[in-house]
Short mmCIF file of C-alpha atoms and ligand atoms in Angstrom, two decimals:
data_model
loop_
_atom_site.label_atom_id
_atom_site.label_comp_id
_atom_site.label_asym_id
_atom_site.label_seq_id
_atom_site.Cartn_x
_atom_site.Cartn_y
_atom_site.Cartn_z
CA MET A 1 49.54 9.04 -115.82
CA LYS A 2 48.22 6.82 -112.79
CA VAL A 3 49.79 3.58 -111.61
CA TYR A 4 47.53 0.71 -110.30
CA LYS A 5 48.93 -2.48 -108.53
CA PHE A 6 47.08 -5.54 -108.19
CA GLY A 7 48.34 -8.16 -105.80
CA GLY A 8 48.17 -12.16 -106.21
CA ALA A 9 45.17 -12.19 -104.08
CA SER A 10 43.32 -9.82 -106.32
CA VAL A 11 43.94 -11.82 -109.52
CA ARG A 12 43.66 -15.34 -108.01
CA SER A 13 40.44 -16.22 -109.93
CA ALA A 14 38.55 -15.39 -113.02
CA GLU A 15 36.23 -13.27 -111.04
CA GLY A 16 39.28 -11.34 -109.76
CA VAL A 17 40.34 -10.54 -113.21
CA ARG A 18 36.97 -9.56 -114.20
CA ASN A 19 36.98 -7.19 -111.29
CA LEU A 20 40.25 -5.75 -112.26
CA ARG A 21 38.74 -4.91 -115.66
CA HIS A 22 35.82 -3.32 -113.83
CA ILE A 23 38.37 -1.05 -111.95
CA VAL A 24 40.36 -0.09 -114.91
CA GLU A 25 37.64 0.24 -117.57
CA ASP A 26 36.77 3.84 -117.09
CA GLU A 27 40.10 5.14 -116.53
CA ARG A 28 40.40 7.90 -119.25
CA GLY A 29 43.84 9.28 -118.58
CA GLY A 30 47.08 7.15 -118.96
CA LEU A 31 47.17 4.22 -116.70
CA PHE A 32 49.98 1.79 -115.97
CA VAL A 33 48.83 -1.41 -114.38
CA ILE A 34 51.20 -3.48 -112.38
CA VAL A 35 50.15 -7.14 -111.64
CA SER A 36 51.73 -9.87 -109.37
CA ALA A 37 51.63 -13.49 -109.97
CA MET A 38 48.07 -15.07 -109.63
CA GLY A 39 47.18 -16.37 -106.19
CA LYS A 40 49.94 -18.51 -104.60
CA THR A 41 51.78 -19.00 -107.82
CA THR A 42 55.33 -17.67 -106.70
CA ASN A 43 55.16 -20.24 -103.92
CA ALA A 44 54.29 -22.93 -106.16
CA LEU A 45 57.13 -21.94 -108.70
CA GLU A 46 59.54 -21.89 -105.75
CA THR A 47 58.71 -25.49 -105.32
CA VAL A 48 59.40 -26.06 -109.00
CA VAL A 49 62.77 -24.44 -108.44
CA ASP A 50 63.82 -26.67 -105.59
CA HIS A 51 62.93 -29.81 -107.59
CA PHE A 52 64.83 -28.67 -110.63
CA MET A 53 67.90 -27.58 -108.86
CA ALA A 54 67.94 -30.88 -107.01
CA GLY A 55 67.91 -32.75 -110.41
CA ARG A 56 64.37 -33.98 -109.81
CA ARG A 57 63.31 -33.26 -113.42
CA GLU A 58 60.15 -35.21 -113.48
CA GLU A 59 58.85 -33.62 -110.30
CA ALA A 60 59.64 -30.10 -111.48
CA LEU A 61 57.76 -30.55 -114.54
CA ALA A 62 54.91 -32.11 -112.68
CA ALA A 63 54.74 -29.21 -110.16
CA PHE A 64 54.93 -26.80 -113.15
CA GLU A 65 51.98 -28.54 -114.86
CA VAL A 66 49.90 -27.97 -111.75
CA SER A 67 50.42 -24.17 -112.40
CA VAL A 68 49.51 -24.58 -115.92
CA ALA A 69 46.29 -26.19 -115.08
CA TYR A 70 45.42 -23.48 -112.35
CA HIS A 71 46.10 -20.78 -115.08
CA ASN A 72 44.08 -22.64 -117.66
CA GLY A 73 41.17 -22.85 -115.48
CA ILE A 74 41.15 -19.09 -114.98
CA VAL A 75 41.65 -18.52 -118.82
CA GLU A 76 38.96 -20.88 -119.78
CA GLU A 77 36.43 -19.06 -117.49
CA LEU A 78 37.46 -15.69 -118.89
CA PHE A 79 37.40 -16.55 -122.39
CA GLY A 80 34.41 -18.91 -122.48
CA GLY A 81 32.41 -16.32 -120.31
CA ALA A 82 29.78 -14.08 -121.85
CA ASP A 83 31.67 -11.07 -120.95
CA VAL A 84 34.04 -11.47 -124.01
CA PRO A 85 32.64 -10.58 -127.48
CA ALA A 86 31.36 -13.62 -129.50
CA SER A 87 34.13 -13.32 -131.85
CA VAL A 88 36.52 -14.29 -129.31
CA SER A 89 34.52 -16.47 -126.98
CA SER A 90 31.92 -18.33 -129.22
CA SER A 91 34.24 -21.27 -130.34
CA ALA A 92 33.87 -24.15 -128.01
CA PRO A 93 36.10 -25.67 -126.67
CA VAL A 94 37.75 -22.41 -125.47
CA SER A 95 41.13 -21.85 -126.87
CA VAL A 96 43.93 -20.64 -124.67
CA PRO A 97 45.62 -17.48 -126.14
CA ALA A 98 48.77 -18.37 -128.17
CA SER A 99 50.72 -15.86 -125.95
CA VAL A 100 49.97 -17.92 -122.91
CA THR A 101 50.75 -21.36 -124.36
CA ALA A 102 54.02 -20.03 -125.77
CA LEU A 103 54.99 -18.96 -122.27
CA TYR A 104 54.09 -22.48 -120.98
CA ASP A 105 56.37 -23.92 -123.70
CA GLU A 106 59.08 -21.63 -122.92
CA ALA A 107 59.00 -22.40 -119.13
CA ARG A 108 58.93 -26.35 -120.05
CA ALA A 109 62.08 -25.73 -122.28
CA VAL A 110 63.82 -24.03 -119.35
CA LEU A 111 63.00 -26.94 -117.13
CA ALA A 112 64.27 -29.54 -119.54
CA SER A 113 67.80 -27.82 -119.40
CA PRO A 114 70.52 -29.85 -117.76
CA THR A 115 70.61 -29.51 -114.07
CA PRO A 116 72.68 -26.43 -113.31
CA ALA A 117 75.60 -26.09 -110.54
CA GLY A 118 74.03 -25.34 -107.09
CA SER A 119 75.93 -22.11 -106.99
CA ASP A 120 73.71 -20.76 -109.70
CA PHE A 121 70.39 -21.25 -107.51
CA GLU A 122 69.48 -17.49 -107.42
CA ARG A 123 69.95 -17.14 -111.19
CA TRP A 124 67.76 -19.95 -112.02
CA TYR A 125 65.19 -19.10 -109.30
CA ASP A 126 64.63 -15.84 -111.07
CA ARG A 127 64.61 -17.41 -114.44
CA ILE A 128 61.85 -19.79 -113.40
CA VAL A 129 59.80 -17.86 -110.77
CA SER A 130 59.37 -14.89 -113.15
CA TYR A 131 57.01 -16.94 -115.11
CA GLY A 132 54.22 -16.22 -112.42
CA GLU A 133 54.34 -12.62 -113.36
CA LEU A 134 54.80 -13.21 -117.17
CA LEU A 135 51.69 -15.48 -117.11
CA SER A 136 49.38 -13.27 -114.88
CA THR A 137 50.16 -10.14 -117.10
CA THR A 138 49.68 -11.94 -120.37
CA ILE A 139 46.34 -13.33 -119.32
CA VAL A 140 45.22 -9.97 -117.96
CA SER A 141 46.42 -8.09 -121.07
CA GLU A 142 44.62 -10.49 -123.34
CA TYR A 143 41.56 -10.50 -121.40
CA LEU A 144 41.43 -6.72 -121.45
CA ASN A 145 42.10 -6.41 -125.09
CA ALA A 146 39.41 -8.99 -125.83
CA SER A 147 36.67 -7.25 -123.59
CA GLY A 148 37.35 -3.73 -125.03
CA VAL A 149 39.98 -2.18 -122.92
CA ALA A 150 42.82 -1.61 -125.43
CA ASN A 151 46.19 -2.06 -123.83
CA ARG A 152 49.83 -2.64 -124.27
CA TRP A 153 51.59 -5.56 -122.59
CA VAL A 154 54.97 -4.51 -121.32
CA ASP A 155 57.79 -6.80 -120.84
CA MET A 156 59.25 -5.21 -117.73
CA ARG A 157 62.58 -6.95 -118.37
CA GLU A 158 63.05 -4.55 -121.09
CA CYS A 159 62.20 -1.64 -118.87
CA PHE A 160 63.55 -2.49 -115.21
CA ALA A 161 67.40 -2.28 -115.46
CA THR A 162 68.90 -3.89 -112.34
CA ASP A 163 72.11 -5.17 -111.18
CA ASP A 164 72.73 -8.87 -111.38
CA ARG A 165 72.14 -9.60 -107.66
CA PHE A 166 69.69 -12.46 -108.59
CA LYS A 167 66.75 -12.91 -106.14
CA TYR A 168 67.32 -9.52 -104.63
CA ALA A 169 68.21 -6.90 -107.48
CA SER A 170 68.34 -3.46 -107.18
CA VAL A 171 66.99 -1.05 -109.85
CA ASP A 172 69.03 1.47 -111.74
CA MET A 173 66.42 4.39 -111.58
CA GLU A 174 67.95 6.43 -114.28
CA ALA A 175 68.23 3.71 -116.89
CA THR A 176 64.67 2.41 -115.97
CA GLU A 177 63.16 5.99 -116.27
CA ILE A 178 64.53 6.41 -119.94
CA ARG A 179 63.16 2.97 -120.98
CA LEU A 180 59.81 3.45 -119.47
CA LYS A 181 59.39 7.03 -120.82
CA ALA A 182 60.23 5.67 -124.29
CA ILE A 183 57.48 3.01 -124.27
CA VAL A 184 54.76 5.52 -123.22
CA LEU A 185 56.05 8.05 -125.74
CA SER A 186 56.03 5.44 -128.48
CA GLU A 187 52.30 4.93 -127.85
CA ALA A 188 51.55 8.58 -127.85
CA LEU A 189 53.29 8.94 -131.26
CA ARG A 190 51.49 6.02 -132.55
CA GLY A 191 48.24 7.55 -131.53
CA GLU A 192 49.01 10.72 -133.33
CA GLY A 193 50.11 8.94 -136.44
CA SER A 194 46.93 7.14 -136.73
CA ALA A 195 44.73 10.16 -135.99
CA SER A 196 46.06 11.77 -139.18
CA ASP A 197 46.02 8.51 -141.06
CA THR A 198 43.15 8.13 -143.48
CA GLY A 199 42.80 4.44 -143.54
CA GLY A 200 45.51 2.66 -141.51
CA ALA A 201 44.17 -0.96 -141.74
CA GLY A 202 43.44 -2.47 -138.57
CA ASP A 203 45.83 -0.05 -136.52
CA ALA A 204 44.05 0.81 -133.39
CA GLY A 205 46.47 3.83 -132.83
CA GLY A 206 48.21 4.32 -129.56
CA VAL A 207 46.86 3.02 -126.46
CA ASN A 208 47.15 4.66 -122.99
CA VAL A 209 46.72 1.63 -120.86
CA PHE A 210 49.98 -0.37 -120.16
CA VAL A 211 50.01 -3.73 -118.33
CA GLY A 212 53.38 -4.91 -116.82
CA GLN A 213 54.84 -7.38 -114.35
CA GLY A 214 55.70 -6.55 -110.82
CA PHE A 215 58.62 -7.99 -109.33
CA ILE A 216 60.86 -8.73 -112.20
CA GLY A 217 63.58 -6.93 -114.24
CA ALA A 218 66.65 -7.68 -116.13
CA SER A 219 70.45 -7.57 -115.55
CA PRO A 220 72.91 -5.81 -117.48
CA ALA A 221 73.52 -9.07 -119.52
CA GLY A 222 69.74 -9.30 -120.09
CA GLU A 223 69.13 -12.16 -117.80
CA THR A 224 65.89 -12.19 -115.87
CA THR A 225 66.19 -10.83 -112.25
CA THR A 226 63.61 -10.50 -109.31
CA LEU A 227 63.52 -7.77 -106.72
CA GLY A 228 62.82 -9.82 -103.64
CA ARG A 229 59.41 -11.49 -102.40
CA GLU A 230 56.55 -9.19 -102.44
CA GLY A 231 58.31 -6.86 -104.63
CA SER A 232 55.59 -5.69 -106.81
CA ASP A 233 54.57 -2.77 -104.61
CA TYR A 234 57.94 -1.39 -105.20
CA SER A 235 57.68 -1.93 -108.95
CA ALA A 236 54.75 0.19 -108.87
CA ALA A 237 56.44 2.82 -106.95
CA VAL A 238 59.40 2.84 -109.47
CA VAL A 239 57.19 3.12 -112.52
CA ALA A 240 55.27 6.03 -110.74
CA SER A 241 58.46 7.92 -110.01
CA ALA A 242 59.88 7.36 -113.49
CA LEU A 243 56.72 8.63 -115.06
CA ASP A 244 56.01 11.31 -112.69
CA ALA A 245 52.62 9.65 -112.06
CA GLU A 246 49.86 11.73 -110.33
CA SER A 247 49.38 8.82 -107.88
CA VAL A 248 49.88 5.06 -107.27
CA SER A 249 46.70 2.88 -105.92
CA ILE A 250 47.53 -0.44 -104.43
CA TRP A 251 44.31 -2.59 -104.59
CA LYS A 252 43.95 -4.82 -101.64
CA ASP A 253 41.38 -7.18 -99.73
CA VAL A 254 41.27 -4.58 -97.14
CA PRO A 255 39.35 -1.27 -96.73
CA GLY A 256 42.66 0.62 -96.60
CA VAL A 257 45.24 1.10 -93.83
CA LEU A 258 44.14 -0.37 -90.55
CA ASN A 259 45.65 0.17 -87.24
CA ALA A 260 45.75 -3.67 -86.64
CA ASP A 261 45.24 -6.92 -88.54
CA PRO A 262 41.51 -7.54 -88.21
CA LYS A 263 42.18 -11.23 -88.20
CA ILE A 264 43.88 -10.82 -84.95
CA PHE A 265 42.54 -7.79 -83.18
CA PRO A 266 38.73 -7.36 -83.44
CA GLU A 267 38.98 -3.61 -82.50
CA SER A 268 40.89 -2.67 -85.65
CA THR A 269 39.97 0.72 -87.18
CA PHE A 270 40.48 2.34 -90.58
CA ILE A 271 43.24 4.87 -90.81
CA PRO A 272 42.32 7.52 -93.70
CA GLU A 273 45.65 9.38 -93.84
CA LEU A 274 49.14 8.62 -92.79
CA THR A 275 52.60 10.39 -93.68
CA TYR A 276 55.16 8.67 -95.53
CA LEU A 277 57.17 8.47 -92.29
CA ASP A 278 54.14 6.78 -90.50
CA ALA A 279 54.09 4.14 -93.40
CA ILE A 280 57.84 3.43 -93.24
CA GLU A 281 57.68 2.84 -89.49
CA LEU A 282 54.63 0.58 -89.84
CA ALA A 283 56.04 -1.33 -92.79
CA PHE A 284 59.48 -2.05 -90.76
CA SER A 285 57.63 -3.15 -87.53
CA GLY A 286 55.99 -5.88 -89.47
CA ALA A 287 52.67 -4.51 -90.48
CA GLN A 288 51.93 -6.32 -93.80
CA ILE A 289 50.42 -3.21 -95.71
CA ILE A 290 53.21 -2.34 -98.17
CA HIS A 291 56.59 -3.42 -98.96
CA PRO A 292 59.06 -1.11 -97.02
CA LYS A 293 60.92 -0.15 -100.16
CA THR A 294 57.92 1.21 -101.81
CA ILE A 295 57.92 4.72 -99.99
CA LYS A 296 61.02 6.13 -100.99
CA PRO A 297 60.59 6.50 -104.67
CA LEU A 298 57.30 7.97 -104.04
CA GLN A 299 58.49 10.35 -101.30
CA ASN A 300 61.33 11.68 -103.45
CA LYS A 301 58.63 13.06 -106.08
CA ASN A 302 55.84 13.58 -103.52
CA ILE A 303 53.47 11.09 -105.29
CA PRO A 304 50.49 9.94 -103.18
CA LEU A 305 49.95 6.24 -102.39
CA TYR A 306 46.31 5.01 -102.09
CA VAL A 307 45.59 1.77 -100.33
CA ARG A 308 42.17 0.91 -101.81
CA PRO A 309 39.68 -1.91 -101.40
CA PHE A 310 39.68 -4.19 -104.34
CA GLY A 311 35.88 -4.91 -103.88
CA ASP A 312 34.70 -1.33 -103.96
CA LYS A 313 36.38 0.79 -106.63
CA HIS A 314 34.58 3.96 -105.34
CA ALA A 315 35.97 3.95 -101.87
CA VAL A 316 38.87 6.22 -101.50
CA GLY A 317 40.84 3.96 -99.06
CA SER A 318 43.79 5.29 -97.29
CA VAL A 319 46.29 7.75 -98.48
CA ILE A 320 49.91 8.00 -97.70
CA ARG A 321 51.54 11.39 -98.34
CA GLU A 322 53.91 13.92 -97.15
CA LYS A 323 51.56 16.26 -95.26
CA ILE A 324 48.41 15.07 -93.73
CA ALA A 325 45.46 17.10 -92.21
CA ALA A 326 45.65 15.51 -88.75
CA PRO A 327 48.13 13.20 -87.28
CA VAL A 328 47.21 9.49 -86.65
CA GLU A 329 45.21 9.30 -83.35
CA VAL A 330 44.58 5.72 -82.83
CA PRO A 331 47.03 3.31 -81.51
CA ILE A 332 48.69 1.17 -83.90
CA LEU A 333 49.08 -2.69 -82.88
CA ILE A 334 51.61 -4.81 -84.59
CA LEU A 335 52.23 -8.49 -83.78
CA LYS A 336 55.36 -10.29 -84.40
CA ARG A 337 54.87 -14.09 -84.13
CA GLU A 338 57.28 -16.86 -83.68
CA GLN A 339 59.50 -15.29 -81.13
CA VAL A 340 61.83 -16.87 -78.66
CA LEU A 341 62.46 -15.00 -75.14
CA MET A 342 65.99 -15.97 -74.01
CA THR A 343 67.47 -14.83 -70.75
CA ILE A 344 71.23 -14.76 -70.55
CA ARG A 345 73.17 -14.44 -67.42
CA PRO A 346 76.97 -14.50 -66.86
CA ARG A 347 77.66 -17.73 -64.85
CA ASP A 348 80.07 -15.96 -62.58
CA TYR A 349 77.21 -13.49 -61.52
CA SER A 350 79.42 -10.68 -62.62
CA PHE A 351 77.71 -7.37 -62.23
CA VAL A 352 79.31 -5.62 -65.20
CA LEU A 353 77.01 -7.13 -67.74
CA GLU A 354 77.62 -4.16 -70.11
CA GLU A 355 81.19 -5.70 -70.66
CA LYS A 356 79.77 -8.93 -71.78
CA MET A 357 77.08 -7.62 -74.01
CA GLY A 358 79.59 -7.45 -76.90
CA ASP A 359 80.29 -11.05 -76.47
CA ILE A 360 76.64 -11.96 -76.51
CA PHE A 361 75.72 -10.04 -79.75
CA ALA A 362 78.88 -11.61 -81.47
CA VAL A 363 77.56 -15.07 -80.84
CA PHE A 364 74.06 -13.78 -82.10
CA GLU A 365 75.79 -12.33 -85.24
CA ARG A 366 77.59 -15.70 -85.89
CA PHE A 367 74.17 -17.40 -86.14
CA GLY A 368 72.62 -14.53 -88.30
CA ILE A 369 70.09 -13.68 -85.38
CA LYS A 370 68.63 -10.23 -85.02
CA ALA A 371 67.51 -9.03 -81.52
CA ASN A 372 63.90 -7.69 -81.78
CA LEU A 373 63.80 -6.46 -78.22
CA VAL A 374 66.51 -6.21 -75.63
CA GLN A 375 66.26 -5.62 -72.00
CA THR A 376 68.85 -5.83 -69.24
CA SER A 377 68.63 -6.02 -65.44
CA ALA A 378 71.54 -6.00 -63.03
CA VAL A 379 72.63 -9.53 -63.75
CA SER A 380 71.01 -10.81 -66.87
CA MET A 381 69.79 -9.74 -70.33
CA SER A 382 66.55 -10.75 -71.95
CA VAL A 383 66.29 -10.84 -75.79
CA SER A 384 63.34 -11.69 -77.97
CA ILE A 385 64.56 -13.13 -81.19
CA ASP A 386 62.79 -14.85 -84.32
CA ARG A 387 62.40 -18.58 -84.01
CA THR A 388 65.50 -20.27 -85.39
CA ARG A 389 66.54 -23.56 -86.32
CA HIS A 390 69.77 -23.04 -84.74
CA LEU A 391 68.42 -22.48 -81.27
CA ASP A 392 70.27 -25.35 -79.63
CA GLU A 393 73.47 -24.47 -81.36
CA LEU A 394 73.08 -20.72 -80.22
CA ALA A 395 72.35 -21.83 -76.62
CA GLY A 396 75.40 -24.07 -76.60
CA ALA A 397 77.59 -21.36 -77.88
CA LEU A 398 76.55 -18.90 -75.33
CA GLU A 399 77.05 -21.46 -72.58
CA ALA A 400 80.51 -22.29 -73.79
CA GLY A 401 81.20 -18.65 -73.45
CA GLY A 402 80.45 -18.65 -69.81
CA PHE A 403 76.66 -17.85 -69.77
CA ALA A 404 73.70 -19.59 -68.28
CA VAL A 405 70.83 -19.59 -70.91
CA ARG A 406 67.11 -20.16 -70.39
CA TYR A 407 64.48 -19.65 -73.03
CA ASN A 408 60.75 -19.80 -73.69
CA GLU A 409 59.65 -20.76 -77.05
CA ASP A 410 56.30 -20.13 -78.67
CA MET A 411 56.17 -16.37 -77.70
CA GLU A 412 55.00 -13.32 -79.52
CA LEU A 413 56.07 -9.67 -79.42
CA LEU A 414 53.35 -7.02 -79.48
CA THR A 415 54.22 -3.48 -80.28
CA VAL A 416 51.64 -0.62 -79.68
CA ARG A 417 52.68 2.71 -81.13
CA GLY A 418 50.81 5.70 -79.57
CA TYR A 419 49.33 3.58 -76.93
CA THR A 420 46.31 4.84 -74.55
CA PRO A 421 45.72 4.09 -70.96
CA GLU A 422 43.24 1.62 -72.01
CA CYS A 423 45.89 -0.19 -74.23
CA LEU A 424 48.20 -0.09 -71.09
CA GLN A 425 45.57 -1.66 -69.03
CA ARG A 426 44.65 -4.15 -71.52
CA TYR A 427 47.84 -5.35 -72.76
CA GLY A 428 50.53 -3.94 -70.57
CA ARG A 429 49.71 -6.16 -67.32
CA GLY A 430 48.84 -9.56 -66.04
CA PRO A 431 50.68 -12.93 -65.66
CA GLU A 432 50.83 -13.43 -69.38
CA VAL A 433 53.25 -10.46 -69.70
CA TYR A 434 56.68 -11.92 -69.65
CA LEU A 435 58.42 -8.74 -70.37
CA ALA A 436 57.20 -5.20 -70.90
CA GLN A 437 58.99 -2.04 -72.20
CA ARG A 438 57.68 1.37 -72.78
CA THR A 439 58.52 4.92 -73.82
CA ARG A 440 56.11 7.65 -73.74
CA ARG A 441 54.93 6.75 -77.12
CA ILE A 442 55.57 2.99 -77.61
CA LEU A 443 54.59 -0.11 -75.40
CA ARG A 444 56.25 -3.31 -76.20
CA ILE A 445 55.47 -6.59 -74.56
CA VAL A 446 56.48 -10.25 -75.05
CA ARG A 447 53.96 -12.79 -74.15
CA PRO A 448 52.98 -16.37 -74.89
CA ARG A 449 51.52 -16.83 -78.15
CA THR A 450 47.68 -15.94 -78.48
CA VAL A 451 47.21 -16.82 -82.18
N1 LIG B 501 54.67 -12.63 -106.76
C1 LIG B 501 55.81 -12.04 -105.91
C2 LIG B 501 55.58 -12.72 -104.65
O1 LIG B 501 54.62 -13.51 -104.32
C3 LIG B 501 55.87 -10.62 -105.91
C4 LIG B 501 54.66 -9.90 -105.18
O2 LIG B 501 53.48 -10.49 -105.14
O3 LIG B 501 54.84 -8.80 -104.80
O4 LIG B 501 56.50 -12.39 -103.80
MG1 MG B 502 51.85 -10.21 -103.07
#
């Protein structure tokens, strides 16, 4: 069994879905395909949730209809196109598969419910936002079936057993494994049954391609849950681990893992191999290759993770696994944007800043602010924090505690792992470097934003 994961960008158009088919069509072994919501659908549905929870029923429905129109556009192109056999595509106007319209109706019925209490926000969020993945997988599964790639649509709410922490649910691996295995096994048995059958009317036998939603599951009470934004990579890893898959491939719009975001750093290069540990470090420092939670389930079973280019199915991409032939040699650049550089000094010029540090961090904690970089001098402390709406209140609270506060907004934090002398020359000096910190391996600087 292999697991393939396709993100929203890969299936944002009919062309993307056709390309997905092109990628999966000649897989002969078992394949479990995990799909995210199409394009920016999750964001669009978040807006629907906001309207709905605020009691703006009309706006919620109208916003949902925009998503319906978007999905219908894709469906019409797919099922009206020449790539679907005549039996499916001949009749004009193109009809939207009943399974898809059923989902539209189901969602509309949810949106017609009385406005729930505000405290139920997360529960309703999951119930509504999950239609993104339900729709994308239904369309993909129908299209594959209609175009000769027999597959089974899997409702992952029946497989992913989660707790009921809505919006950030955790997966019960053991229960999930049992359910996933049961589904795969039932297809295998169906296959055997039909092979010995003499004339099972219309029964295609067992399939070995499965199509399921990323990002969603269900609570013990059977209510829909979601696993946190961008959680589909994690879903793919859970499926792979449960089914002892030989590998996971995440298909993306990049050649593989790069040492830097090519949209920001023109000198970005491809990294063919990384260890699980490299990948975890990268994910946590803000490199948006894969969701940080993805690695652990794979590492436990030593399943390699490929990051592959959606546009070229024969390219190997990058592989992330336990042991690699040679360590990563190129420096890795990660840019964290929207930073505020704050300098805090005890107003009494006390030289024992250490004693005051606890007070400063207590104030940060009160405002839910995480320090991304800290540097102390004899009489002051500089901190790079994420931009926050509470900046004035934060500064006010520190001032009330006896500190003088100054800050620069519109900053960015650049981290260079494994920096070279050239990197140091290029990024580590100059008037635009407001603060620099380095160890033997890592260089970090705070500077005014460049992008
Ligand atoms: N559709 C979800 C999101 O946009 C999950 C995912 O794409 O991984 O966050
Ligand atoms: Mg995504």
